[in-house]
PDB file of C-alpha atoms in Angstrom:
ATOM      1  CA  MET A   1      -0.891  18.149 -31.913  1.00  0.00           C
ATOM      2  CA  GLU A   2      -1.554  14.959 -29.993  1.00  0.00           C
ATOM      3  CA  ASN A   3       1.731  15.314 -28.074  1.00  0.00           C
ATOM      4  CA  VAL A   4       0.838  18.899 -27.059  1.00  0.00           C
ATOM      5  CA  ASN A   5      -2.485  17.750 -25.648  1.00  0.00           C
ATOM      6  CA  LYS A   6      -0.744  15.072 -23.618  1.00  0.00           C
ATOM      7  CA  LYS A   7       1.729  17.327 -21.823  1.00  0.00           C
ATOM      8  CA  PRO A   8       1.555  16.883 -18.017  1.00  0.00           C
ATOM      9  CA  SER A   9       0.234  20.434 -17.579  1.00  0.00           C
ATOM     10  CA  ASN A  10      -2.560  19.812 -20.106  1.00  0.00           C
ATOM     11  CA  ILE A  11      -3.425  16.485 -18.487  1.00  0.00           C
ATOM     12  CA  ALA A  12      -3.624  18.178 -15.078  1.00  0.00           C
ATOM     13  CA  ASP A  13      -5.887  20.878 -16.527  1.00  0.00           C
ATOM     14  CA  ALA A  14      -8.142  18.229 -18.101  1.00  0.00           C
ATOM     15  CA  TYR A  15      -8.343  16.380 -14.787  1.00  0.00           C
ATOM     16  CA  ARG A  16      -9.212  19.579 -12.929  1.00  0.00           C
ATOM     17  CA  ARG A  17     -12.021  20.302 -15.413  1.00  0.00           C
ATOM     18  CA  TYR A  18     -13.280  16.745 -14.938  1.00  0.00           C
ATOM     19  CA  MET A  19     -13.332  17.131 -11.140  1.00  0.00           C
ATOM     20  CA  LYS A  20     -15.077  20.486 -11.349  1.00  0.00           C
ATOM     21  CA  LEU A  21     -17.645  19.791 -14.056  1.00  0.00           C
ATOM     22  CA  GLU A  22     -18.323  16.056 -13.839  1.00  0.00           C
ATOM     23  CA  ARG A  23     -17.554  15.211 -10.216  1.00  0.00           C
ATOM     24  CA  ASN A  24     -18.948  18.544  -8.998  1.00  0.00           C
ATOM     25  CA  PHE A  25     -16.257  18.874  -6.312  1.00  0.00           C
ATOM     26  CA  THR A  26     -16.342  21.839  -3.955  1.00  0.00           C
ATOM     27  CA  PRO A  27     -13.542  24.436  -4.345  1.00  0.00           C
ATOM     28  CA  ASN A  28     -11.775  23.137  -1.214  1.00  0.00           C
ATOM     29  CA  THR A  29     -11.818  19.525  -2.415  1.00  0.00           C
ATOM     30  CA  LEU A  30     -10.794  20.611  -5.908  1.00  0.00           C
ATOM     31  CA  ASP A  31      -7.787  22.521  -4.558  1.00  0.00           C
ATOM     32  CA  ALA A  32      -6.740  19.593  -2.346  1.00  0.00           C
ATOM     33  CA  TYR A  33      -6.839  17.093  -5.245  1.00  0.00           C
ATOM     34  CA  THR A  34      -5.006  19.543  -7.502  1.00  0.00           C
ATOM     35  CA  ARG A  35      -2.186  20.033  -4.980  1.00  0.00           C
ATOM     36  CA  ASP A  36      -1.795  16.284  -4.556  1.00  0.00           C
ATOM     37  CA  ILE A  37      -1.549  15.656  -8.304  1.00  0.00           C
ATOM     38  CA  GLU A  38       0.946  18.508  -8.599  1.00  0.00           C
ATOM     39  CA  LYS A  39       3.129  16.671  -6.057  1.00  0.00           C
ATOM     40  CA  LEU A  40       3.050  13.580  -8.272  1.00  0.00           C
ATOM     41  CA  LEU A  41       3.744  15.463 -11.509  1.00  0.00           C
ATOM     42  CA  ASN A  42       6.593  17.464  -9.949  1.00  0.00           C
ATOM     43  CA  TYR A  43       8.136  14.240  -8.657  1.00  0.00           C
ATOM     44  CA  PHE A  44       7.845  12.593 -12.071  1.00  0.00           C
ATOM     45  CA  ASN A  45       9.358  15.672 -13.725  1.00  0.00           C
ATOM     46  CA  THR A  46      12.354  15.476 -11.377  1.00  0.00           C
ATOM     47  CA  GLU A  47      12.769  11.750 -12.005  1.00  0.00           C
ATOM     48  CA  GLY A  48      12.235  12.014 -15.759  1.00  0.00           C
ATOM     49  CA  VAL A  49       9.106   9.815 -15.727  1.00  0.00           C
ATOM     50  CA  ASP A  50       6.302  10.324 -18.245  1.00  0.00           C
ATOM     51  CA  PRO A  51       3.016  10.218 -16.233  1.00  0.00           C
ATOM     52  CA  LEU A  52       1.325   8.377 -19.115  1.00  0.00           C
ATOM     53  CA  SER A  53       4.038   5.693 -19.173  1.00  0.00           C
ATOM     54  CA  ALA A  54       4.420   5.331 -15.410  1.00  0.00           C
ATOM     55  CA  LYS A  55       4.528   1.828 -13.935  1.00  0.00           C
ATOM     56  CA  LEU A  56       3.508   0.583 -10.505  1.00  0.00           C
ATOM     57  CA  ALA A  57       7.164   0.766  -9.408  1.00  0.00           C
ATOM     58  CA  ASP A  58       7.232   4.499 -10.278  1.00  0.00           C
ATOM     59  CA  LEU A  59       4.153   5.133  -8.165  1.00  0.00           C
ATOM     60  CA  GLN A  60       5.596   3.094  -5.299  1.00  0.00           C
ATOM     61  CA  ALA A  61       8.771   5.182  -5.483  1.00  0.00           C
ATOM     62  CA  PHE A  62       6.626   8.326  -5.294  1.00  0.00           C
ATOM     63  CA  ALA A  63       4.816   6.892  -2.266  1.00  0.00           C
ATOM     64  CA  ALA A  64       8.168   6.183  -0.598  1.00  0.00           C
ATOM     65  CA  SER A  65       9.270   9.751  -1.295  1.00  0.00           C
ATOM     66  CA  LEU A  66       6.262  11.075   0.657  1.00  0.00           C
ATOM     67  CA  HIS A  67       7.467   9.174   3.706  1.00  0.00           C
ATOM     68  CA  ASP A  68      11.044  10.363   3.163  1.00  0.00           C
ATOM     69  CA  ILE A  69      10.061  14.045   3.260  1.00  0.00           C
ATOM     70  CA  GLY A  70       8.128  13.586   6.516  1.00  0.00           C
ATOM     71  CA  ILE A  71       4.517  13.430   5.329  1.00  0.00           C
ATOM     72  CA  GLY A  72       2.427  11.511   7.867  1.00  0.00           C
ATOM     73  CA  PRO A  73       0.588   8.239   7.115  1.00  0.00           C
ATOM     74  CA  ARG A  74      -2.875   9.822   7.067  1.00  0.00           C
ATOM     75  CA  SER A  75      -1.776  12.502   4.583  1.00  0.00           C
ATOM     76  CA  GLN A  76       0.003   9.831   2.528  1.00  0.00           C
ATOM     77  CA  CYS A  77      -3.263   7.886   2.309  1.00  0.00           C
ATOM     78  CA  ARG A  78      -5.115  10.974   1.102  1.00  0.00           C
ATOM     79  CA  ILE A  79      -2.490  11.789  -1.530  1.00  0.00           C
ATOM     80  CA  LEU A  80      -2.338   8.206  -2.831  1.00  0.00           C
ATOM     81  CA  SER A  81      -6.125   8.071  -2.968  1.00  0.00           C
ATOM     82  CA  GLY A  82      -5.945  11.128  -5.213  1.00  0.00           C
ATOM     83  CA  VAL A  83      -3.293   9.444  -7.356  1.00  0.00           C
ATOM     84  CA  ARG A  84      -5.550   6.415  -7.860  1.00  0.00           C
ATOM     85  CA  ALA A  85      -8.458   8.706  -8.802  1.00  0.00           C
ATOM     86  CA  PHE A  86      -6.184  10.546 -11.271  1.00  0.00           C
ATOM     87  CA  TYR A  87      -5.110   7.344 -13.015  1.00  0.00           C
ATOM     88  CA  HIS A  88      -8.687   6.081 -13.093  1.00  0.00           C
ATOM     89  CA  PHE A  89      -9.559   9.278 -14.968  1.00  0.00           C
ATOM     90  CA  LEU A  90      -6.642   8.775 -17.383  1.00  0.00           C
ATOM     91  CA  LEU A  91      -7.825   5.213 -18.045  1.00  0.00           C
ATOM     92  CA  THR A  92     -11.501   6.027 -18.588  1.00  0.00           C
ATOM     93  CA  ASP A  93     -10.647   9.056 -20.760  1.00  0.00           C
ATOM     94  CA  GLY A  94      -8.405   7.004 -23.017  1.00  0.00           C
ATOM     95  CA  TYR A  95      -5.038   8.526 -22.111  1.00  0.00           C
ATOM     96  CA  ILE A  96      -3.680   5.141 -20.977  1.00  0.00           C
ATOM     97  CA  ALA A  97      -4.546   1.507 -21.685  1.00  0.00           C
ATOM     98  CA  ASP A  98      -3.733   0.098 -18.237  1.00  0.00           C
ATOM     99  CA  ASP A  99      -4.018   1.581 -14.745  1.00  0.00           C
ATOM    100  CA  PRO A 100      -0.638   1.335 -12.939  1.00  0.00           C
ATOM    101  CA  SER A 101      -2.197   2.464  -9.638  1.00  0.00           C
ATOM    102  CA  GLU A 102      -4.523  -0.529  -9.364  1.00  0.00           C
ATOM    103  CA  LEU A 103      -2.200  -2.356  -6.945  1.00  0.00           C
ATOM    104  CA  LEU A 104      -0.801   0.771  -5.267  1.00  0.00           C
ATOM    105  CA  GLU A 105      -1.111   0.295  -1.506  1.00  0.00           C
ATOM    106  CA  SER A 106      -1.522   2.964   1.166  1.00  0.00           C
ATOM    107  CA  PRO A 107       0.209   2.841   4.571  1.00  0.00           C
ATOM    108  CA  HIS A 108      -1.683   1.124   7.365  1.00  0.00           C
ATOM    109  CA  LEU A 109      -3.185   3.668   9.750  1.00  0.00           C
ATOM    110  CA  GLY A 110      -4.234   1.398  12.565  1.00  0.00           C
ATOM    111  CA  ASP A 111      -7.417   1.908  14.560  1.00  0.00           C
ATOM    112  CA  HIS A 112      -7.611   5.580  15.463  1.00  0.00           C
ATOM    113  CA  LEU A 113     -10.643   6.771  17.397  1.00  0.00           C
ATOM    114  CA  PRO A 114     -11.161  10.524  17.636  1.00  0.00           C
ATOM    115  CA  GLU A 115     -12.040  12.158  20.936  1.00  0.00           C
ATOM    116  CA  VAL A 116     -15.700  12.083  21.878  1.00  0.00           C
ATOM    117  CA  LEU A 117     -17.614  14.330  24.271  1.00  0.00           C
ATOM    118  CA  THR A 118     -20.319  13.124  26.613  1.00  0.00           C
ATOM    119  CA  THR A 119     -23.601  15.022  26.727  1.00  0.00           C
ATOM    120  CA  GLU A 120     -22.499  16.420  30.086  1.00  0.00           C
ATOM    121  CA  GLU A 121     -19.289  17.749  28.509  1.00  0.00           C
ATOM    122  CA  VAL A 122     -21.248  19.346  25.659  1.00  0.00           C
ATOM    123  CA  ASP A 123     -23.414  21.034  28.316  1.00  0.00           C
ATOM    124  CA  ARG A 124     -20.264  22.317  30.022  1.00  0.00           C
ATOM    125  CA  LEU A 125     -19.046  23.632  26.667  1.00  0.00           C
ATOM    126  CA  GLU A 126     -22.254  25.616  26.234  1.00  0.00           C
ATOM    127  CA  GLN A 127     -22.183  26.828  29.829  1.00  0.00           C
ATOM    128  CA  ALA A 128     -18.723  28.279  29.196  1.00  0.00           C
ATOM    129  CA  VAL A 129     -20.200  30.649  26.612  1.00  0.00           C
ATOM    130  CA  ASP A 130     -20.326  34.257  27.850  1.00  0.00           C
ATOM    131  CA  LEU A 131     -23.850  35.356  26.979  1.00  0.00           C
ATOM    132  CA  THR A 132     -23.059  38.970  27.941  1.00  0.00           C
ATOM    133  CA  LYS A 133     -20.984  39.293  24.758  1.00  0.00           C
ATOM    134  CA  TRP A 134     -22.708  40.033  21.464  1.00  0.00           C
ATOM    135  CA  GLU A 135     -21.507  36.735  19.923  1.00  0.00           C
ATOM    136  CA  GLY A 136     -22.408  34.652  22.984  1.00  0.00           C
ATOM    137  CA  GLN A 137     -25.810  33.429  21.825  1.00  0.00           C
ATOM    138  CA  ARG A 138     -24.434  32.823  18.324  1.00  0.00           C
ATOM    139  CA  ASN A 139     -21.676  30.611  19.739  1.00  0.00           C
ATOM    140  CA  LYS A 140     -24.105  28.684  21.910  1.00  0.00           C
ATOM    141  CA  ALA A 141     -26.324  28.054  18.888  1.00  0.00           C
ATOM    142  CA  ILE A 142     -23.291  26.890  16.876  1.00  0.00           C
ATOM    143  CA  ILE A 143     -22.326  24.326  19.532  1.00  0.00           C
ATOM    144  CA  GLU A 144     -25.889  23.044  19.762  1.00  0.00           C
ATOM    145  CA  VAL A 145     -26.346  22.749  15.986  1.00  0.00           C
ATOM    146  CA  LEU A 146     -23.001  20.947  15.562  1.00  0.00           C
ATOM    147  CA  PHE A 147     -23.869  18.450  18.297  1.00  0.00           C
ATOM    148  CA  SER A 148     -27.568  18.041  17.412  1.00  0.00           C
ATOM    149  CA  CYS A 149     -27.130  17.701  13.647  1.00  0.00           C
ATOM    150  CA  GLY A 150     -23.620  16.244  13.266  1.00  0.00           C
ATOM    151  CA  LEU A 151     -22.550  18.784  10.665  1.00  0.00           C
ATOM    152  CA  ARG A 152     -19.092  19.156   9.197  1.00  0.00           C
ATOM    153  CA  VAL A 153     -17.690  22.595   9.983  1.00  0.00           C
ATOM    154  CA  SER A 154     -17.706  23.405   6.242  1.00  0.00           C
ATOM    155  CA  GLU A 155     -21.431  22.590   6.199  1.00  0.00           C
ATOM    156  CA  LEU A 156     -22.087  24.790   9.214  1.00  0.00           C
ATOM    157  CA  VAL A 157     -20.406  27.920   7.840  1.00  0.00           C
ATOM    158  CA  THR A 158     -22.336  27.618   4.551  1.00  0.00           C
ATOM    159  CA  LEU A 159     -25.695  26.909   6.217  1.00  0.00           C
ATOM    160  CA  ARG A 160     -28.332  29.360   4.980  1.00  0.00           C
ATOM    161  CA  LEU A 161     -31.648  30.584   6.303  1.00  0.00           C
ATOM    162  CA  SER A 162     -33.275  29.118   3.190  1.00  0.00           C
ATOM    163  CA  ASP A 163     -31.944  25.703   4.282  1.00  0.00           C
ATOM    164  CA  LEU A 164     -33.920  25.771   7.537  1.00  0.00           C
ATOM    165  CA  TYR A 165     -37.299  24.075   7.802  1.00  0.00           C
ATOM    166  CA  LEU A 166     -37.753  24.582  11.516  1.00  0.00           C
ATOM    167  CA  ASP A 167     -41.513  24.003  11.545  1.00  0.00           C
ATOM    168  CA  GLU A 168     -40.858  20.554  10.093  1.00  0.00           C
ATOM    169  CA  ARG A 169     -37.749  20.154  12.333  1.00  0.00           C
ATOM    170  CA  PHE A 170     -35.389  19.525   9.425  1.00  0.00           C
ATOM    171  CA  ILE A 171     -32.469  21.363   7.868  1.00  0.00           C
ATOM    172  CA  ARG A 172     -31.100  20.932   4.375  1.00  0.00           C
ATOM    173  CA  VAL A 173     -27.355  20.339   4.325  1.00  0.00           C
ATOM    174  CA  ILE A 174     -25.089  20.770   1.302  1.00  0.00           C
ATOM    175  CA  GLY A 175     -22.327  18.227   1.865  1.00  0.00           C
ATOM    176  CA  LYS A 176     -19.294  16.972  -0.032  1.00  0.00           C
ATOM    177  CA  GLY A 177     -19.683  17.045  -3.792  1.00  0.00           C
ATOM    178  CA  ARG A 178     -22.587  19.466  -3.259  1.00  0.00           C
ATOM    179  CA  LYS A 179     -24.820  16.533  -2.365  1.00  0.00           C
ATOM    180  CA  GLU A 180     -27.933  17.506  -0.439  1.00  0.00           C
ATOM    181  CA  ARG A 181     -29.377  15.700   2.545  1.00  0.00           C
ATOM    182  CA  LEU A 182     -32.108  16.427   5.084  1.00  0.00           C
ATOM    183  CA  VAL A 183     -31.091  16.183   8.733  1.00  0.00           C
ATOM    184  CA  PRO A 184     -33.481  16.334  11.708  1.00  0.00           C
ATOM    185  CA  ILE A 185     -32.834  19.193  14.123  1.00  0.00           C
ATOM    186  CA  SER A 186     -33.603  19.003  17.842  1.00  0.00           C
ATOM    187  CA  GLU A 187     -35.941  21.283  19.773  1.00  0.00           C
ATOM    188  CA  SER A 188     -32.954  22.454  21.783  1.00  0.00           C
ATOM    189  CA  ALA A 189     -31.058  23.500  18.659  1.00  0.00           C
ATOM    190  CA  ILE A 190     -34.145  25.259  17.276  1.00  0.00           C
ATOM    191  CA  ARG A 191     -34.530  27.166  20.539  1.00  0.00           C
ATOM    192  CA  GLN A 192     -30.899  28.320  20.513  1.00  0.00           C
ATOM    193  CA  LEU A 193     -31.175  29.341  16.845  1.00  0.00           C
ATOM    194  CA  CYS A 194     -34.289  31.406  17.508  1.00  0.00           C
ATOM    195  CA  LEU A 195     -32.530  33.206  20.367  1.00  0.00           C
ATOM    196  CA  TRP A 196     -29.592  33.917  18.021  1.00  0.00           C
ATOM    197  CA  PHE A 197     -31.967  35.278  15.378  1.00  0.00           C
ATOM    198  CA  VAL A 198     -33.134  37.930  17.867  1.00  0.00           C
ATOM    199  CA  ASP A 199     -29.558  39.273  17.978  1.00  0.00           C
ATOM    200  CA  ARG A 200     -28.987  38.673  14.268  1.00  0.00           C
ATOM    201  CA  ASN A 201     -32.002  40.797  13.318  1.00  0.00           C
ATOM    202  CA  HIS A 202     -30.264  43.864  14.808  1.00  0.00           C
ATOM    203  CA  MET A 203     -27.077  43.410  12.766  1.00  0.00           C
ATOM    204  CA  ASP A 204     -25.871  45.423   9.797  1.00  0.00           C
ATOM    205  CA  ILE A 205     -25.422  42.588   7.308  1.00  0.00           C
ATOM    206  CA  LYS A 206     -23.188  42.912   4.250  1.00  0.00           C
ATOM    207  CA  PRO A 207     -24.863  42.692   0.819  1.00  0.00           C
ATOM    208  CA  GLY A 208     -24.807  39.121  -0.432  1.00  0.00           C
ATOM    209  CA  GLU A 209     -24.458  37.694   3.089  1.00  0.00           C
ATOM    210  CA  GLU A 210     -28.105  38.034   4.118  1.00  0.00           C
ATOM    211  CA  ASP A 211     -28.961  34.342   3.757  1.00  0.00           C
ATOM    212  CA  TYR A 212     -26.128  32.923   5.887  1.00  0.00           C
ATOM    213  CA  VAL A 213     -27.254  31.676   9.304  1.00  0.00           C
ATOM    214  CA  PHE A 214     -24.087  32.478  11.256  1.00  0.00           C
ATOM    215  CA  LEU A 215     -22.334  35.840  10.851  1.00  0.00           C
ATOM    216  CA  ASN A 216     -19.360  37.639  12.353  1.00  0.00           C
ATOM    217  CA  ARG A 217     -19.551  41.097  13.913  1.00  0.00           C
ATOM    218  CA  ARG A 218     -18.924  42.678  10.492  1.00  0.00           C
ATOM    219  CA  GLY A 219     -22.024  41.019   9.057  1.00  0.00           C
ATOM    220  CA  ALA A 220     -20.213  38.423   6.916  1.00  0.00           C
ATOM    221  CA  HIS A 221     -20.412  34.628   7.147  1.00  0.00           C
ATOM    222  CA  LEU A 222     -17.961  32.814   9.394  1.00  0.00           C
ATOM    223  CA  THR A 223     -14.888  30.831   8.346  1.00  0.00           C
ATOM    224  CA  ARG A 224     -13.894  27.337   9.464  1.00  0.00           C
ATOM    225  CA  THR A 225     -10.900  28.777  11.322  1.00  0.00           C
ATOM    226  CA  MET A 226     -13.161  31.035  13.394  1.00  0.00           C
ATOM    227  CA  ILE A 227     -15.252  28.050  14.486  1.00  0.00           C
ATOM    228  CA  LEU A 228     -12.136  26.002  15.321  1.00  0.00           C
ATOM    229  CA  ILE A 229     -10.679  28.761  17.504  1.00  0.00           C
ATOM    230  CA  MET A 230     -14.001  29.279  19.278  1.00  0.00           C
ATOM    231  CA  VAL A 231     -14.528  25.581  20.068  1.00  0.00           C
ATOM    232  CA  LYS A 232     -10.968  25.109  21.343  1.00  0.00           C
ATOM    233  CA  ARG A 233     -11.231  28.211  23.542  1.00  0.00           C
ATOM    234  CA  LEU A 234     -14.547  27.104  25.031  1.00  0.00           C
ATOM    235  CA  GLY A 235     -13.121  23.635  25.680  1.00  0.00           C
ATOM    236  CA  ALA A 236     -10.267  25.144  27.686  1.00  0.00           C
ATOM    237  CA  GLU A 237     -12.614  27.460  29.598  1.00  0.00           C
ATOM    238  CA  ALA A 238     -14.939  24.529  30.361  1.00  0.00           C
ATOM    239  CA  GLY A 239     -12.021  22.553  31.802  1.00  0.00           C
ATOM    240  CA  ILE A 240     -12.395  19.731  29.264  1.00  0.00           C
ATOM    241  CA  ASP A 241      -9.086  17.859  29.218  1.00  0.00           C
ATOM    242  CA  LYS A 242      -9.408  16.565  25.652  1.00  0.00           C
ATOM    243  CA  THR A 243      -8.106  17.701  22.293  1.00  0.00           C
ATOM    244  CA  ILE A 244     -11.306  18.901  20.678  1.00  0.00           C
ATOM    245  CA  SER A 245     -12.395  20.615  17.484  1.00  0.00           C
ATOM    246  CA  PRO A 246     -15.697  21.178  15.668  1.00  0.00           C
ATOM    247  CA  HIS A 247     -15.294  17.651  14.278  1.00  0.00           C
ATOM    248  CA  THR A 248     -15.344  16.297  17.846  1.00  0.00           C
ATOM    249  CA  LEU A 249     -18.975  17.421  18.098  1.00  0.00           C
ATOM    250  CA  ARG A 250     -19.802  15.606  14.847  1.00  0.00           C
ATOM    251  CA  HIS A 251     -18.225  12.432  16.180  1.00  0.00           C
ATOM    252  CA  SER A 252     -20.018  12.888  19.509  1.00  0.00           C
ATOM    253  CA  PHE A 253     -23.321  13.207  17.622  1.00  0.00           C
ATOM    254  CA  ALA A 254     -22.735   9.895  15.819  1.00  0.00           C
ATOM    255  CA  THR A 255     -21.553   8.123  18.966  1.00  0.00           C
ATOM    256  CA  ALA A 256     -24.535   9.328  21.014  1.00  0.00           C
ATOM    257  CA  LEU A 257     -26.903   8.015  18.339  1.00  0.00           C
ATOM    258  CA  LEU A 258     -25.157   4.644  18.165  1.00  0.00           C
ATOM    259  CA  GLU A 259     -25.146   4.214  21.945  1.00  0.00           C
ATOM    260  CA  GLY A 260     -28.800   5.242  21.987  1.00  0.00           C
ATOM    261  CA  GLY A 261     -29.638   2.346  19.671  1.00  0.00           C
ATOM    262  CA  ALA A 262     -29.823   4.128  16.291  1.00  0.00           C
ATOM    263  CA  ASP A 263     -29.248   2.008  13.185  1.00  0.00           C
ATOM    264  CA  LEU A 264     -25.814   2.477  11.623  1.00  0.00           C
ATOM    265  CA  ARG A 265     -27.388   3.003   8.194  1.00  0.00           C
ATOM    266  CA  ALA A 266     -29.515   5.857   9.564  1.00  0.00           C
ATOM    267  CA  ILE A 267     -26.396   7.440  11.073  1.00  0.00           C
ATOM    268  CA  GLN A 268     -24.663   7.056   7.712  1.00  0.00           C
ATOM    269  CA  GLU A 269     -27.485   8.987   6.023  1.00  0.00           C
ATOM    270  CA  MET A 270     -27.443  11.781   8.606  1.00  0.00           C
ATOM    271  CA  LEU A 271     -23.665  12.166   8.385  1.00  0.00           C
ATOM    272  CA  GLY A 272     -23.741  12.152   4.589  1.00  0.00           C
ATOM    273  CA  HIS A 273     -21.256   9.284   4.184  1.00  0.00           C
ATOM    274  CA  GLU A 274     -21.166   7.440   0.872  1.00  0.00           C
ATOM    275  CA  SER A 275     -19.667   4.343   2.498  1.00  0.00           C
ATOM    276  CA  ILE A 276     -20.879   2.588   5.637  1.00  0.00           C
ATOM    277  CA  GLY A 277     -17.205   1.870   6.343  1.00  0.00           C
ATOM    278  CA  THR A 278     -16.592   5.575   6.868  1.00  0.00           C
ATOM    279  CA  THR A 279     -19.441   5.720   9.357  1.00  0.00           C
ATOM    280  CA  GLU A 280     -17.914   2.859  11.325  1.00  0.00           C
ATOM    281  CA  ILE A 281     -14.724   4.894  11.737  1.00  0.00           C
ATOM    282  CA  TYR A 282     -16.700   7.744  13.287  1.00  0.00           C
ATOM    283  CA  THR A 283     -18.534   5.549  15.760  1.00  0.00           C
ATOM    284  CA  HIS A 284     -17.417   3.244  18.511  1.00  0.00           C
ATOM    285  CA  ILE A 285     -18.776   1.340  21.495  1.00  0.00           C
ATOM    286  CA  ASP A 286     -17.480   2.431  24.870  1.00  0.00           C
ATOM    287  CA  THR A 287     -15.116  -0.340  25.965  1.00  0.00           C
ATOM    288  CA  HIS A 288     -16.190  -0.100  29.597  1.00  0.00           C
ATOM    289  CA  GLU A 289     -19.838  -0.486  28.604  1.00  0.00           C
ATOM    290  CA  LEU A 290     -18.951  -3.383  26.303  1.00  0.00           C
ATOM    291  CA  ARG A 291     -17.043  -5.105  29.123  1.00  0.00           C
ATOM    292  CA  ARG A 292     -20.009  -4.673  31.486  1.00  0.00           C
ATOM    293  CA  GLU A 293     -22.418  -6.091  28.888  1.00  0.00           C
ATOM    294  CA  ILE A 294     -20.199  -9.163  28.381  1.00  0.00           C
ATOM    295  CA  LEU A 295     -19.796  -9.765  32.116  1.00  0.00           C
ATOM    296  CA  GLU A 296     -23.539  -9.480  32.719  1.00  0.00           C
ATOM    297  CA  HIS A 297     -24.961 -11.281  29.713  1.00  0.00           C
ATOM    298  CA  HIS A 298     -22.471 -13.776  28.274  1.00  0.00           C
ATOM    299  CA  PRO A 299     -23.497 -17.315  29.322  1.00  0.00           C
ATOM    300  CA  ARG A 300     -19.970 -18.160  30.468  1.00  0.00           C
ATOM    301  CA  ASN A 301     -20.070 -15.285  32.955  1.00  0.00           C
ATOM    302  CA  MET A 302     -23.606 -15.698  34.282  1.00  0.00           C
ATOM    303  CA  ASN A 303     -24.121 -17.291  37.696  1.00  0.00           C
ATOM    304  CA  ARG A 304     -24.996 -20.953  37.461  1.00  0.00           C
TER     305      ARG A 304
END
């Protein structure tokens, strides 16, 4: 009976239950982790490796195979992070006595800084919205909320009316792992939301969708793909020569706060990051501004 319970398929099922019930992962995160572990188990099945007897060398060979089939470094890092989490589960649940993934290294990504929009470019994005169309005010409100609150696109599409505390100028955000946080919302974003609600109140909303803030023309909540297409289209119409997405507005939110003097820990809280290191990836100091500050204020550069 013990051998049946330790089949790879049963182990994968146990890990999925653990992620769902104990880690409280969202369906999207759960599916992503499951697919990554399936890659590992399929590889081990092909190579004749027992997942419970795998050594570091087996995991390194799996990592090399990801590169061989053309998976990029960033995706490799995500998959290997999932592998380490899987083996940590196996260790803590008593399936294995030693964790072979402890010394498993991920490829070096280098310093990659996403695109960032200036406030003027965000204004141009909003000005490109056609307010004569029924969805115009909705789209303008979406841009403003993304930029003013720094939401992930998954957080935006699941935002509900019951999450809005506009009199107190806060919204409640359900982030990764269903963790809640309160994020301040600007007067500008509140104004655009209220204008959208005028249009929304005249819609025929589908049963069960009544509490979602942003809806499509059929009265159902939006998808992440819809937001991505809309932002990219507006960027092109606004003449913004950058590769942008909804995440660009989140990064622009964090960067604007940092350049405005906000504490990095406060930005971490508003973005919903568990690690301050993650927040540092999303923020940067403009190199031209940094150069000017050094030239003006470093004692070696100041006029004698």
